Every structure is written in structure tokens, then in C-alpha cells.
mmCIF file of C-alpha atoms and ligand atoms in Angstrom:
data_model
loop_
_atom_site.group_PDB
_atom_site.id
_atom_site.type_symbol
_atom_site.label_atom_id
_atom_site.label_comp_id
_atom_site.label_asym_id
_atom_site.label_seq_id
_atom_site.Cartn_x
_atom_site.Cartn_y
_atom_site.Cartn_z
ATOM 1 C CA MET A 10 0.060 0.066 0.022
ATOM 2 C CA LYS A 11 1.297 3.496 -0.914
ATOM 3 C CA GLN A 12 2.537 5.430 2.214
ATOM 4 C CA PHE A 13 1.925 9.237 2.748
ATOM 5 C CA PHE A 14 4.922 10.559 3.798
ATOM 6 C CA LYS A 15 6.187 13.995 2.350
ATOM 7 C CA ALA A 16 9.524 15.503 1.667
ATOM 8 C CA VAL A 17 10.133 18.810 3.271
ATOM 9 C CA GLN A 18 12.311 21.338 1.120
ATOM 10 C CA ILE A 19 15.241 22.774 2.995
ATOM 11 C CA SER A 20 16.927 24.924 0.184
ATOM 12 C CA GLU A 21 16.348 25.495 -3.452
ATOM 13 C CA ASN A 22 16.709 22.122 -4.534
ATOM 14 C CA THR A 23 17.111 20.089 -1.213
ATOM 15 C CA TYR A 24 14.732 18.002 0.428
ATOM 16 C CA TRP A 25 14.635 16.261 3.964
ATOM 17 C CA VAL A 26 13.523 12.721 3.237
ATOM 18 C CA GLY A 27 14.307 11.238 6.787
ATOM 19 C CA ALA A 28 12.259 9.416 9.194
ATOM 20 C CA ILE A 29 10.903 10.224 12.479
ATOM 21 C CA ASP A 30 11.450 7.507 15.326
ATOM 22 C CA TRP A 31 8.763 8.627 17.861
ATOM 23 C CA ASN A 32 8.746 5.718 19.941
ATOM 24 C CA VAL A 33 12.603 4.647 20.580
ATOM 25 C CA LYS A 34 13.423 4.791 24.127
ATOM 26 C CA ASN A 35 16.622 3.117 24.036
ATOM 27 C CA PHE A 36 19.295 3.934 21.284
ATOM 28 C CA HIS A 37 22.140 1.239 21.891
ATOM 29 C CA GLY A 38 21.927 1.861 25.624
ATOM 30 C CA TYR A 39 21.225 5.487 25.437
ATOM 31 C CA THR A 40 17.746 6.459 26.892
ATOM 32 C CA THR A 41 16.062 8.645 24.195
ATOM 33 C CA ASN A 42 13.005 9.549 26.290
ATOM 34 C CA ARG A 43 12.092 12.283 23.398
ATOM 35 C CA GLY A 44 12.772 9.892 20.696
ATOM 36 C CA THR A 45 14.733 10.400 17.611
ATOM 37 C CA THR A 46 14.975 11.349 13.790
ATOM 38 C CA TYR A 47 17.227 9.749 11.107
ATOM 39 C CA ASN A 48 17.568 12.468 8.658
ATOM 40 C CA ALA A 49 18.354 11.933 5.032
ATOM 41 C CA PHE A 50 18.553 14.461 2.253
ATOM 42 C CA LEU A 51 17.862 14.390 -1.472
ATOM 43 C CA ILE A 52 19.305 16.890 -3.912
ATOM 44 C CA LEU A 53 17.510 17.313 -7.145
ATOM 45 C CA ASP A 54 20.450 18.081 -9.641
ATOM 46 C CA GLU A 55 21.531 16.665 -13.112
ATOM 47 C CA LYS A 56 22.739 13.882 -11.055
ATOM 48 C CA VAL A 57 20.153 13.370 -8.481
ATOM 49 C CA THR A 58 21.839 12.543 -5.032
ATOM 50 C CA LEU A 59 20.838 11.156 -1.719
ATOM 51 C CA ILE A 60 22.747 11.931 1.384
ATOM 52 C CA ASP A 61 22.707 9.078 3.830
ATOM 53 C CA THR A 62 19.510 6.834 4.505
ATOM 54 C CA VAL A 63 17.858 5.885 7.631
ATOM 55 C CA LYS A 64 17.785 2.853 10.095
ATOM 56 C CA ALA A 65 16.333 -0.407 8.450
ATOM 57 C CA PRO A 66 12.752 -0.298 9.513
ATOM 58 C CA PHE A 67 12.277 3.147 8.331
ATOM 59 C CA TYR A 68 13.107 2.180 4.599
ATOM 60 C CA ASP A 69 9.421 2.523 3.748
ATOM 61 C CA GLU A 70 9.207 5.976 5.259
ATOM 62 C CA LEU A 71 12.291 7.070 3.215
ATOM 63 C CA MET A 72 11.059 5.734 0.152
ATOM 64 C CA ALA A 73 7.706 7.369 0.420
ATOM 65 C CA ARG A 74 9.079 10.803 1.307
ATOM 66 C CA ILE A 75 11.676 10.530 -1.946
ATOM 67 C CA SER A 76 8.479 9.343 -4.057
ATOM 68 C CA SER A 77 6.673 12.515 -2.796
ATOM 69 C CA VAL A 78 9.326 14.787 -5.048
ATOM 70 C CA ILE A 79 10.793 12.499 -7.537
ATOM 71 C CA ASP A 80 10.695 8.738 -8.743
ATOM 72 C CA PRO A 81 13.385 6.816 -6.566
ATOM 73 C CA GLU A 82 14.798 5.042 -9.461
ATOM 74 C CA LYS A 83 16.056 8.452 -10.809
ATOM 75 C CA ILE A 84 18.506 8.551 -7.876
ATOM 76 C CA ASP A 85 22.103 8.614 -9.353
ATOM 77 C CA TYR A 86 24.365 8.780 -6.564
ATOM 78 C CA ILE A 87 24.043 8.043 -2.707
ATOM 79 C CA ILE A 88 26.755 9.353 -0.538
ATOM 80 C CA SER A 89 27.078 7.779 3.125
ATOM 81 C CA ASN A 90 28.465 10.148 5.477
ATOM 82 C CA HIS A 91 28.444 7.838 8.244
ATOM 83 C CA SER A 92 28.026 4.058 8.070
ATOM 84 C CA GLU A 93 26.732 3.347 11.669
ATOM 85 C CA PRO A 94 23.391 1.387 11.005
ATOM 86 C CA ASP A 95 20.930 4.350 12.059
ATOM 87 C CA HIS A 96 22.192 5.981 8.941
ATOM 88 C CA SER A 97 23.202 2.960 6.671
ATOM 89 C CA GLY A 98 20.736 0.323 8.013
ATOM 90 C CA ALA A 99 18.413 0.936 5.107
ATOM 91 C CA LEU A 100 21.256 1.666 2.477
ATOM 92 C CA GLU A 101 21.540 -2.032 0.979
ATOM 93 C CA ARG A 102 17.760 -2.072 0.209
ATOM 94 C CA VAL A 103 17.834 1.247 -1.214
ATOM 95 C CA VAL A 104 20.588 0.394 -3.577
ATOM 96 C CA ASN A 105 18.822 -2.732 -4.535
ATOM 97 C CA ALA A 106 15.779 -0.874 -5.278
ATOM 98 C CA VAL A 107 16.926 2.327 -6.869
ATOM 99 C CA LYS A 108 20.203 0.954 -8.485
ATOM 100 C CA PRO A 109 22.274 4.103 -8.473
ATOM 101 C CA GLU A 110 25.054 4.651 -10.618
ATOM 102 C CA LYS A 111 27.484 5.136 -7.871
ATOM 103 C CA VAL A 112 27.601 5.052 -3.940
ATOM 104 C CA PHE A 113 30.112 7.049 -2.174
ATOM 105 C CA ALA A 114 31.684 7.001 1.465
ATOM 106 C CA SER A 115 34.964 7.804 3.067
ATOM 107 C CA PRO A 116 37.822 5.258 2.559
ATOM 108 C CA MET A 117 37.041 4.074 6.177
ATOM 109 C CA GLY A 118 33.199 4.098 5.386
ATOM 110 C CA GLN A 119 34.004 1.806 2.128
ATOM 111 C CA LYS A 120 35.455 -0.860 4.549
ATOM 112 C CA THR A 121 32.579 -0.599 7.031
ATOM 113 C CA LEU A 122 29.955 -0.880 4.306
ATOM 114 C CA LYS A 123 31.705 -3.662 3.057
ATOM 115 C CA ALA A 124 31.884 -5.384 6.392
ATOM 116 C CA TYR A 125 28.023 -4.637 6.862
ATOM 117 C CA PHE A 126 27.056 -5.688 3.139
ATOM 118 C CA GLY A 127 29.899 -7.832 1.853
ATOM 119 C CA GLU A 128 32.706 -7.356 -0.129
ATOM 120 C CA ASP A 129 30.855 -7.108 -3.463
ATOM 121 C CA PHE A 130 29.119 -4.187 -2.357
ATOM 122 C CA GLN A 131 30.134 -1.370 -4.757
ATOM 123 C CA VAL A 132 31.218 1.916 -2.967
ATOM 124 C CA GLU A 133 33.662 4.390 -4.378
ATOM 125 C CA THR A 134 35.742 6.679 -1.960
ATOM 126 C CA MET A 135 35.531 10.403 -1.201
ATOM 127 C CA LYS A 136 38.202 11.648 1.126
ATOM 128 C CA THR A 137 39.076 15.276 2.493
ATOM 129 C CA GLY A 138 39.498 17.722 -0.256
ATOM 130 C CA ASP A 139 37.762 15.318 -3.126
ATOM 131 C CA THR A 140 34.912 16.805 -4.995
ATOM 132 C CA LEU A 141 31.872 15.380 -6.894
ATOM 133 C CA ASN A 142 30.309 17.437 -9.810
ATOM 134 C CA ILE A 143 26.523 16.594 -9.678
ATOM 135 C CA GLY A 144 25.318 19.466 -11.931
ATOM 136 C CA LYS A 145 24.767 23.098 -10.453
ATOM 137 C CA ASN A 146 26.266 21.727 -7.348
ATOM 138 C CA THR A 147 29.710 20.395 -6.434
ATOM 139 C CA ILE A 148 29.850 18.162 -3.360
ATOM 140 C CA ALA A 149 32.990 18.643 -1.174
ATOM 141 C CA ALA A 150 33.939 16.141 1.462
ATOM 142 C CA VAL A 151 35.672 16.425 4.748
ATOM 143 C CA GLU A 152 36.687 13.371 6.843
ATOM 144 C CA THR A 153 35.718 13.946 10.390
ATOM 145 C CA LYS A 154 37.320 10.767 11.951
ATOM 146 C CA MET A 155 35.726 9.698 15.128
ATOM 147 C CA VAL A 156 32.997 12.240 14.969
ATOM 148 C CA HIS A 157 31.513 9.690 15.514
ATOM 149 C CA TRP A 158 33.055 6.728 14.134
ATOM 150 C CA PRO A 159 36.362 6.318 11.997
ATOM 151 C CA ASP A 160 34.224 6.541 8.851
ATOM 152 C CA SER A 161 32.708 9.847 9.527
ATOM 153 C CA MET A 162 32.718 12.563 7.087
ATOM 154 C CA VAL A 163 30.735 15.770 6.472
ATOM 155 C CA THR A 164 29.691 16.723 2.819
ATOM 156 C CA TYR A 165 28.803 20.169 1.560
ATOM 157 C CA ALA A 166 26.740 21.106 -1.486
ATOM 158 C CA THR A 167 28.096 24.499 -3.097
ATOM 159 C CA ASN A 168 24.998 25.986 -4.953
ATOM 160 C CA GLU A 169 22.502 24.806 -1.944
ATOM 161 C CA LYS A 170 24.994 26.052 0.797
ATOM 162 C CA VAL A 171 24.138 23.116 2.942
ATOM 163 C CA LEU A 172 26.607 21.105 5.253
ATOM 164 C CA PHE A 173 25.377 17.757 5.777
ATOM 165 C CA SER A 174 27.148 17.244 9.091
ATOM 166 C CA GLN A 175 25.809 13.725 10.055
ATOM 167 C CA ASP A 176 26.095 13.010 13.841
ATOM 168 C CA ALA A 177 27.795 16.314 14.754
ATOM 169 C CA PHE A 178 25.492 19.052 15.813
ATOM 170 C CA GLY A 179 22.727 16.588 16.200
ATOM 171 C CA MET A 180 20.442 15.645 19.074
ATOM 172 C CA HIS A 181 17.869 12.686 19.729
ATOM 173 C CA LEU A 182 14.757 14.608 19.562
ATOM 174 C CA ALA A 183 11.671 13.405 17.706
ATOM 175 C CA THR A 184 9.966 16.793 16.352
ATOM 176 C CA SER A 185 7.346 17.582 13.586
ATOM 177 C CA LYS A 186 9.137 20.844 13.454
ATOM 178 C CA LEU A 187 12.293 20.445 11.256
ATOM 179 C CA PHE A 188 14.119 23.519 11.932
ATOM 180 C CA SER A 189 15.646 24.472 15.412
ATOM 181 C CA ASP A 190 14.181 28.005 15.428
ATOM 182 C CA GLU A 191 10.757 26.208 15.318
ATOM 183 C CA ASN A 192 11.588 24.045 18.512
ATOM 184 C CA ASP A 193 11.749 24.977 22.152
ATOM 185 C CA ARG A 194 15.192 26.309 23.062
ATOM 186 C CA SER A 195 15.439 24.838 26.527
ATOM 187 C CA ILE A 196 14.718 21.427 25.288
ATOM 188 C CA LEU A 197 17.378 21.633 22.393
ATOM 189 C CA ASN A 198 20.012 22.871 24.783
ATOM 190 C CA TYR A 199 19.233 19.903 27.022
ATOM 191 C CA GLU A 200 19.272 17.412 24.259
ATOM 192 C CA VAL A 201 22.236 18.802 22.461
ATOM 193 C CA LYS A 202 24.238 18.616 25.888
ATOM 194 C CA LYS A 203 22.791 14.766 26.636
ATOM 195 C CA TYR A 204 23.893 13.837 23.248
ATOM 196 C CA PHE A 205 27.251 15.270 23.511
ATOM 197 C CA ALA A 206 27.623 13.659 26.873
ATOM 198 C CA ASN A 207 26.453 10.188 25.908
ATOM 199 C CA ILE A 208 27.965 9.718 22.508
ATOM 200 C CA LEU A 209 30.877 12.205 21.805
ATOM 201 C CA LEU A 210 32.130 13.260 25.204
ATOM 202 C CA HIS A 211 35.240 11.000 25.115
ATOM 203 C CA LEU A 212 35.751 12.274 21.471
ATOM 204 C CA SER A 213 35.884 15.806 22.539
ATOM 205 C CA PRO A 214 39.416 16.630 20.995
ATOM 206 C CA GLN A 215 38.281 15.289 17.571
ATOM 207 C CA VAL A 216 35.112 17.335 17.859
ATOM 208 C CA ALA A 217 37.144 20.370 18.724
ATOM 209 C CA ALA A 218 39.636 19.940 15.904
ATOM 210 C CA THR A 219 36.593 19.542 13.357
ATOM 211 C CA ILE A 220 35.041 22.774 14.739
ATOM 212 C CA ALA A 221 38.264 24.446 14.371
ATOM 213 C CA ALA A 222 38.989 23.153 10.722
ATOM 214 C CA LEU A 223 35.523 24.190 9.382
ATOM 215 C CA PRO A 224 35.999 27.749 9.054
ATOM 216 C CA LYS A 225 39.356 27.424 7.429
ATOM 217 C CA LEU A 226 37.305 25.917 4.644
ATOM 218 C CA ASN A 227 35.581 29.224 3.889
ATOM 219 C CA LEU A 228 32.048 27.412 3.224
ATOM 220 C CA ASP A 229 29.355 29.753 2.863
ATOM 221 C CA ILE A 230 26.956 27.799 4.948
ATOM 222 C CA GLN A 231 23.195 28.646 5.043
ATOM 223 C CA VAL A 232 21.966 25.423 6.684
ATOM 224 C CA ILE A 233 23.733 22.899 8.974
ATOM 225 C CA ALA A 234 21.874 19.668 8.278
ATOM 226 C CA PRO A 235 22.889 16.830 11.101
ATOM 227 C CA ASP A 236 21.479 13.371 10.762
ATOM 228 C CA HIS A 237 19.510 13.638 14.072
ATOM 229 C CA GLY A 238 17.309 16.226 15.230
ATOM 230 C CA PRO A 239 16.322 19.837 14.017
ATOM 231 C CA LEU A 240 18.355 21.615 11.363
ATOM 232 C CA TRP A 241 20.199 24.815 12.007
ATOM 233 C CA ARG A 242 19.208 27.689 9.693
ATOM 234 C CA THR A 243 20.095 31.293 9.877
ATOM 235 C CA GLN A 244 23.416 32.778 10.992
ATOM 236 C CA ASP A 245 22.118 32.934 14.568
ATOM 237 C CA GLU A 246 21.026 29.373 14.883
ATOM 238 C CA MET A 247 24.361 28.306 13.274
ATOM 239 C CA ASN A 248 26.349 30.453 15.469
ATOM 240 C CA TYR A 249 24.308 29.052 18.706
ATOM 241 C CA ILE A 250 25.100 25.309 17.984
ATOM 242 C CA VAL A 251 28.785 25.911 16.680
ATOM 243 C CA ASN A 252 29.503 28.015 19.893
ATOM 244 C CA LEU A 253 27.499 25.548 22.185
ATOM 245 C CA TYR A 254 29.625 22.388 20.648
ATOM 246 C CA LYS A 255 32.978 24.534 21.267
ATOM 247 C CA GLU A 256 31.911 25.000 25.067
ATOM 248 C CA LEU A 257 31.078 21.516 25.473
ATOM 249 C CA THR A 258 34.206 20.334 24.040
ATOM 250 C CA GLU A 259 36.146 22.628 26.713
ATOM 251 C CA GLN A 260 34.281 20.562 29.396
ATOM 252 C CA GLN A 261 34.169 23.534 31.702
ATOM 253 C CA ALA A 262 31.809 22.255 34.290
ATOM 254 C CA GLY A 263 29.190 24.588 35.782
ATOM 255 C CA LYS A 264 29.191 25.171 39.469
ATOM 256 C CA LYS A 265 26.745 22.461 40.280
ATOM 257 C CA ALA A 266 27.136 19.092 42.054
ATOM 258 C CA VAL A 267 25.713 15.638 41.558
ATOM 259 C CA VAL A 268 25.236 12.787 43.744
ATOM 260 C CA PHE A 269 24.152 9.687 42.630
ATOM 261 C CA TYR A 270 23.691 6.445 44.781
ATOM 262 C CA ASN A 271 22.225 2.929 45.234
ATOM 263 C CA THR A 272 20.557 1.672 48.466
ATOM 264 C CA MET A 273 19.700 -1.575 49.953
ATOM 265 C CA TRP A 274 18.225 -0.856 53.341
ATOM 266 C CA THR A 275 18.406 3.154 53.120
ATOM 267 C CA SER A 276 21.629 3.341 54.725
ATOM 268 C CA THR A 277 23.417 4.902 51.639
ATOM 269 C CA ALA A 278 20.364 7.007 50.995
ATOM 270 C CA LYS A 279 20.427 8.645 54.134
ATOM 271 C CA MET A 280 24.182 9.489 53.497
ATOM 272 C CA ALA A 281 23.294 10.935 50.045
ATOM 273 C CA ALA A 282 20.696 13.099 51.561
ATOM 274 C CA ALA A 283 23.013 14.468 54.078
ATOM 275 C CA LEU A 284 25.932 14.888 51.431
ATOM 276 C CA SER A 285 23.667 16.716 49.083
ATOM 277 C CA ASP A 286 21.944 19.074 51.775
ATOM 278 C CA GLY A 287 25.373 19.962 52.888
ATOM 279 C CA LEU A 288 26.268 21.130 49.148
ATOM 280 C CA ARG A 289 22.908 22.802 49.018
ATOM 281 C CA ASP A 290 23.844 24.524 52.512
ATOM 282 C CA GLY A 291 27.283 25.666 50.856
ATOM 283 C CA ASN A 292 25.425 27.432 48.085
ATOM 284 C CA LEU A 293 25.811 25.017 45.218
ATOM 285 C CA GLU A 294 23.095 23.669 42.911
ATOM 286 C CA VAL A 295 22.770 19.990 43.453
ATOM 287 C CA LYS A 296 21.044 17.216 41.918
ATOM 288 C CA LEU A 297 20.153 13.960 43.948
ATOM 289 C CA ILE A 298 19.833 10.767 41.703
ATOM 290 C CA ASP A 299 18.820 7.437 43.068
ATOM 291 C CA LEU A 300 20.044 4.905 40.547
ATOM 292 C CA GLY A 301 17.163 2.913 41.373
ATOM 293 C CA GLY A 302 14.881 5.019 39.395
ATOM 294 C CA SER A 303 17.359 6.501 36.846
ATOM 295 C CA ASP A 304 19.419 5.452 34.124
ATOM 296 C CA ARG A 305 23.065 5.876 33.068
ATOM 297 C CA SER A 306 22.361 8.362 30.196
ATOM 298 C CA GLU A 307 20.821 10.745 32.872
ATOM 299 C CA VAL A 308 23.827 10.232 34.987
ATOM 300 C CA ILE A 309 26.426 10.963 32.367
ATOM 301 C CA THR A 310 24.737 14.197 31.482
ATOM 302 C CA GLU A 311 24.587 15.642 35.015
ATOM 303 C CA VAL A 312 28.283 14.318 35.512
ATOM 304 C CA PHE A 313 29.170 16.367 32.374
ATOM 305 C CA ASP A 314 27.594 19.354 33.741
ATOM 306 C CA SER A 315 28.810 19.143 37.217
ATOM 307 C CA ALA A 316 32.108 20.062 38.913
ATOM 308 C CA ILE A 317 31.449 17.901 41.648
ATOM 309 C CA VAL A 318 30.697 14.324 41.375
ATOM 310 C CA CYS A 319 29.644 12.267 44.310
ATOM 311 C CA ALA A 320 28.812 8.511 44.147
ATOM 312 C CA GLY A 321 27.546 6.093 46.905
ATOM 313 C CA ALA A 322 26.781 2.601 47.024
ATOM 314 C CA PRO A 323 26.717 -0.222 49.699
ATOM 315 C CA THR A 324 28.665 -3.453 49.527
ATOM 316 C CA MET A 325 27.250 -6.594 48.083
ATOM 317 C CA ASN A 326 28.878 -9.707 48.250
ATOM 318 C CA ASN A 327 32.360 -8.230 48.683
ATOM 319 C CA GLN A 328 31.778 -6.036 45.724
ATOM 320 C CA VAL A 329 30.345 -2.671 44.984
ATOM 321 C CA TYR A 330 26.585 -2.823 44.420
ATOM 322 C CA PRO A 331 26.348 -3.986 40.652
ATOM 323 C CA ALA A 332 24.304 -0.781 39.447
ATOM 324 C CA MET A 333 26.793 1.142 40.437
ATOM 325 C CA ALA A 334 29.577 -0.736 38.721
ATOM 326 C CA ASP A 335 27.483 -0.304 35.477
ATOM 327 C CA ILE A 336 27.150 3.513 35.837
ATOM 328 C CA LEU A 337 31.040 3.836 36.645
ATOM 329 C CA THR A 338 31.990 1.679 33.630
ATOM 330 C CA TYR A 339 29.838 3.688 31.294
ATOM 331 C CA VAL A 340 31.153 7.147 32.948
ATOM 332 C CA LYS A 341 34.817 6.079 32.877
ATOM 333 C CA GLY A 342 34.407 5.079 29.200
ATOM 334 C CA LEU A 343 33.294 8.578 28.453
ATOM 335 C CA ARG A 344 36.213 10.160 30.040
ATOM 336 C CA PRO A 345 34.788 13.233 31.603
ATOM 337 C CA LYS A 346 37.318 15.779 32.784
ATOM 338 C CA ASN A 347 37.924 18.626 35.508
ATOM 339 C CA LYS A 348 35.840 16.861 38.197
ATOM 340 C CA ILE A 349 36.162 16.750 41.969
ATOM 341 C CA GLY A 350 35.081 13.480 43.188
ATOM 342 C CA PHE A 351 33.719 12.001 46.411
ATOM 343 C CA ALA A 352 32.878 8.238 47.422
ATOM 344 C CA PHE A 353 30.576 6.977 50.237
ATOM 345 C CA GLY A 354 28.653 4.000 51.133
ATOM 346 C CA SER A 355 27.710 1.718 54.003
ATOM 347 C CA PHE A 356 28.518 -1.788 54.588
ATOM 348 C CA GLY A 357 27.841 -4.667 57.012
ATOM 349 C CA TRP A 358 31.059 -6.257 57.583
ATOM 350 C CA SER A 359 33.710 -6.219 54.728
ATOM 351 C CA GLY A 360 33.209 -2.885 53.083
ATOM 352 C CA GLU A 361 34.503 -2.805 49.384
ATOM 353 C CA GLY A 362 31.995 -0.723 47.982
ATOM 354 C CA HIS A 363 33.055 2.798 48.623
ATOM 355 C CA LYS A 364 36.808 1.948 48.096
ATOM 356 C CA PHE A 365 35.710 0.589 44.631
ATOM 357 C CA ILE A 366 34.144 4.097 43.837
ATOM 358 C CA GLN A 367 37.214 5.856 45.035
ATOM 359 C CA ASN A 368 39.651 3.670 42.979
ATOM 360 C CA THR A 369 37.498 4.278 39.895
ATOM 361 C CA MET A 370 37.374 7.905 40.370
ATOM 362 C CA ALA A 371 41.024 7.939 40.642
ATOM 363 C CA ASP A 372 41.517 6.002 37.578
ATOM 364 C CA MET A 373 39.493 9.041 35.913
ATOM 365 C CA LYS A 374 41.827 11.414 37.441
ATOM 366 C CA PHE A 375 39.176 13.132 39.465
ATOM 367 C CA GLU A 376 40.455 15.444 42.071
ATOM 368 C CA LEU A 377 39.847 13.629 45.488
ATOM 369 C CA PRO A 378 39.990 15.907 48.463
ATOM 370 C CA PHE A 379 38.417 13.427 50.846
ATOM 371 C CA GLU A 380 38.925 9.824 51.803
ATOM 372 C CA PRO A 381 36.003 7.767 51.008
ATOM 373 C CA TYR A 382 33.386 7.863 53.781
ATOM 374 C CA SER A 383 31.885 4.764 54.972
ATOM 375 C CA CYS A 384 29.484 3.782 57.720
ATOM 376 C CA LYS A 385 28.714 0.296 59.185
ATOM 377 C CA TYR A 386 24.979 -0.919 58.901
ATOM 378 C CA MET A 387 23.211 2.423 59.547
ATOM 379 C CA PRO A 388 24.629 5.933 59.868
ATOM 380 C CA THR A 389 24.643 7.602 63.142
ATOM 381 C CA GLU A 390 23.733 11.104 63.673
ATOM 382 C CA LYS A 391 27.282 11.733 64.022
ATOM 383 C CA ASN A 392 27.934 10.155 60.594
ATOM 384 C CA LEU A 393 25.239 12.247 58.779
ATOM 385 C CA GLU A 394 26.580 15.542 60.460
ATOM 386 C CA GLU A 395 30.242 14.532 59.223
ATOM 387 C CA ILE A 396 28.938 13.940 55.536
ATOM 388 C CA PHE A 397 26.843 16.999 55.457
ATOM 389 C CA ASN A 398 29.921 18.960 56.585
ATOM 390 C CA ILE A 399 31.996 17.356 53.830
ATOM 391 C CA GLY A 400 29.172 18.478 51.301
ATOM 392 C CA LYS A 401 29.471 22.062 52.492
ATOM 393 C CA SER A 402 33.451 21.831 52.167
ATOM 394 C CA LEU A 403 33.228 20.477 48.669
ATOM 395 C CA ALA A 404 30.747 23.410 47.845
ATOM 396 C CA GLU A 405 33.344 25.732 49.310
ATOM 397 C CA LEU A 406 35.843 24.204 46.924
ATOM 398 C CA VAL A 407 33.947 25.027 43.996
ATOM 399 C CA ASN A 408 32.557 28.416 45.009
ATOM 400 C CA ASN A 409 36.134 29.609 46.101
ATOM 401 C CA LYS A 410 37.565 28.841 42.669
HETATM 402 FE FE1 FEO B 12 23.719 8.452 14.372
HETATM 403 FE FE2 FEO B 12 27.018 7.526 15.062
HETATM 404 O O1 FEO B 12 25.167 7.334 14.335
#
């Protein structure tokens, strides 16, 4: 049955033909409460060119949007800016359906696509500095390795003045409003930060290098079109996202603290509450997160945003409480910088949990002004007063900086 999905014009001859995934709540472990989009773009030129595809289950939506402006069999070229399956999952099926003259990707992209679709999958390469004439437009390629995979590249269409930036400058947000200026700024701000914290944080140097390199190319950009979330048009909008990205890569944490914890019989919860109230009493904004009701995507977003990172967990079977190990593994892999840490937790008889947290924070090169704090079975009033005062002292460290 014919599907009725329409393309949306984004410049003179370029159309958004992507898909909106309203219902995805887990994107390879990243909790996407607001869903996402898989953006793809069609340039109607002498050589009709499709930039990226979509996640495999959204093939029909992509083809329907393309069909709303042109017969898909008229596509001559497909350019894969990024071969992660949220953008290439539908590629093999699209190639089989439209039989394009050529498919292009970066040299690493060629390798990845062949790994996914087999050595016989035909892909030509575009590396930094290469151009492709498609009629009125020339497509220029710039490899952006590790933003977000080794294969990643961005492409620019000269006549359309659109920069197709794949994962860079994107966010996970399902919205019917295609452009950033049509959406709520506070939501965009949070989702960009969350995306950066969960996907790009450990790649900050590579992102910073990409941002530094772009102006040197002297591109006249009128639209930045990422592969997720809204597109950035107008100079103000593009300045906003590029400057926000610059700030994020610098990892200058705000005057904030986050306290995340697990608890078995409320002992560590009581310690976390006293600690967070000490931080608050020291005039520092603080967020308290019980890992029993939160997920790692939210925790890393708060860690990224905070100068002080406090983590507390009880000991279980001579180990740290397992959900804390999960979170710390995730945080460690994303390599947040410029953090002051504090570890705490309760125990019954052996007491390894808080030490594990302290050691992990030390591995992450957190500044650790206090020894890990523990209490046996249940915190006493004195314990709670001491941990409250540690919170206050931690706040002073940040406020006096
Ligand atoms: Fe949106 Fe790295 O894929």
C-alpha cells in the first residue's frame, strides 16, 4: 500500500527525506525519552543525489518521502557520510531498489559498508579535499574521523549551501518541526548536551579539531543539516550550535554537583541526602539521583555538567552494588574531565563498595580531596553530620575557585 510521507524542502533543490522515530526509548543503551530522527537528504540536480539513508525499519518512510518529489529510480548517487546502522541500515535495500550509478563513502566508510553488506557491495571513496560534480552543485567532502566513528565525514553542497554534518551538531529528539528555530530552546539545549555527553564526550578533542577546521574551508553555509534532530538555519542558529559545541568540548563544568547512589536498606540513601543537603547549604546547585529510578544516560549528562561528582553505594557480596559498577563503567568510558569526586557508602562486614568507587574515580583522574566515607550498617547522627559537612566543604572548593 502506498504510504503518505512527504519530503520537506530545506533549500532551493534539497529536501529532507528522513524518518521520525517517535517511539525509540533505548538507542544502544542511551535512553532517548524524546525519541529521535534519522535525517536523510535528497538533492535534485543533474545527478540526483541522496545523502545518507535511515535505520532499516524506516526504509518505507524514506522511500515514501523520496517518492513525494521524484521517482526513487532517478537517484544517481548515494553518499554515505556515516556507516553506523542508524544511517546505513536501509542502504543495501535502497541500492537494490533504485540501482544508483554510484555509492560514495570515505575510505573507512567503504571498509565498514563492505563489512556490513559484503565485499561485493560497490562503494567509491571520497576523502578530504575530494569533490564530486553533480550539476549545479559540487559536493565537497571532509573526513571527520571519530565524530562519531572512524568512517565519519561531512559533505557540503556548493549551490544549496548546505553542510550535511551527520552526527555532529545533532541530538536525539523526535519533532515534527524540522528547524531548530521552530522548537523549544531549553529542550534543544538539554538534548544537545545529553547527546554530546553520551555519544561524543570521550571524543571531545576530535570534535574540537573538526570545529576549528570548518571555518578554514571558507564554506558559505546557510543550513547545517545533521543526521539527528532539527536542522540549523540562519546565522544566529548556526552560531548558537557551533558555539555551544565549542563550549561542550572545553568541558568547563558548571558550579553544580551531582550525587548519585544505590541503596539496599536506606543507609546509603540517608548518607546521600545529608551530603546533598551539605552541598546545598554551601550554596551549590545539586542534583540527587537514586540509581534505582534513573538510567546511565541521565547520570552522565549530570556528571558532564557538574564540577563535583559524588557517588555512593553499599557493599554486596564483597563487591560494589552492581548498578553502581554499571554506571561507573559507562562514565569511565566517556572520560569526563575537570571533576572533583567523592565516594561514600554503607557496609555490613567487609566494606569494598566505597573503595571501589574511590579507585574508579582515581583512575578517571578526578581530584579527590576526601578519603571515601563509610559507615557500618546504619549511619549515626554523627556520621550524617560529618557527611553534611563534607558536602559543605566540597561546595566551598567550587565556590572559591
Ligand atoms: Fe547517528 Fe554515529 O550514528
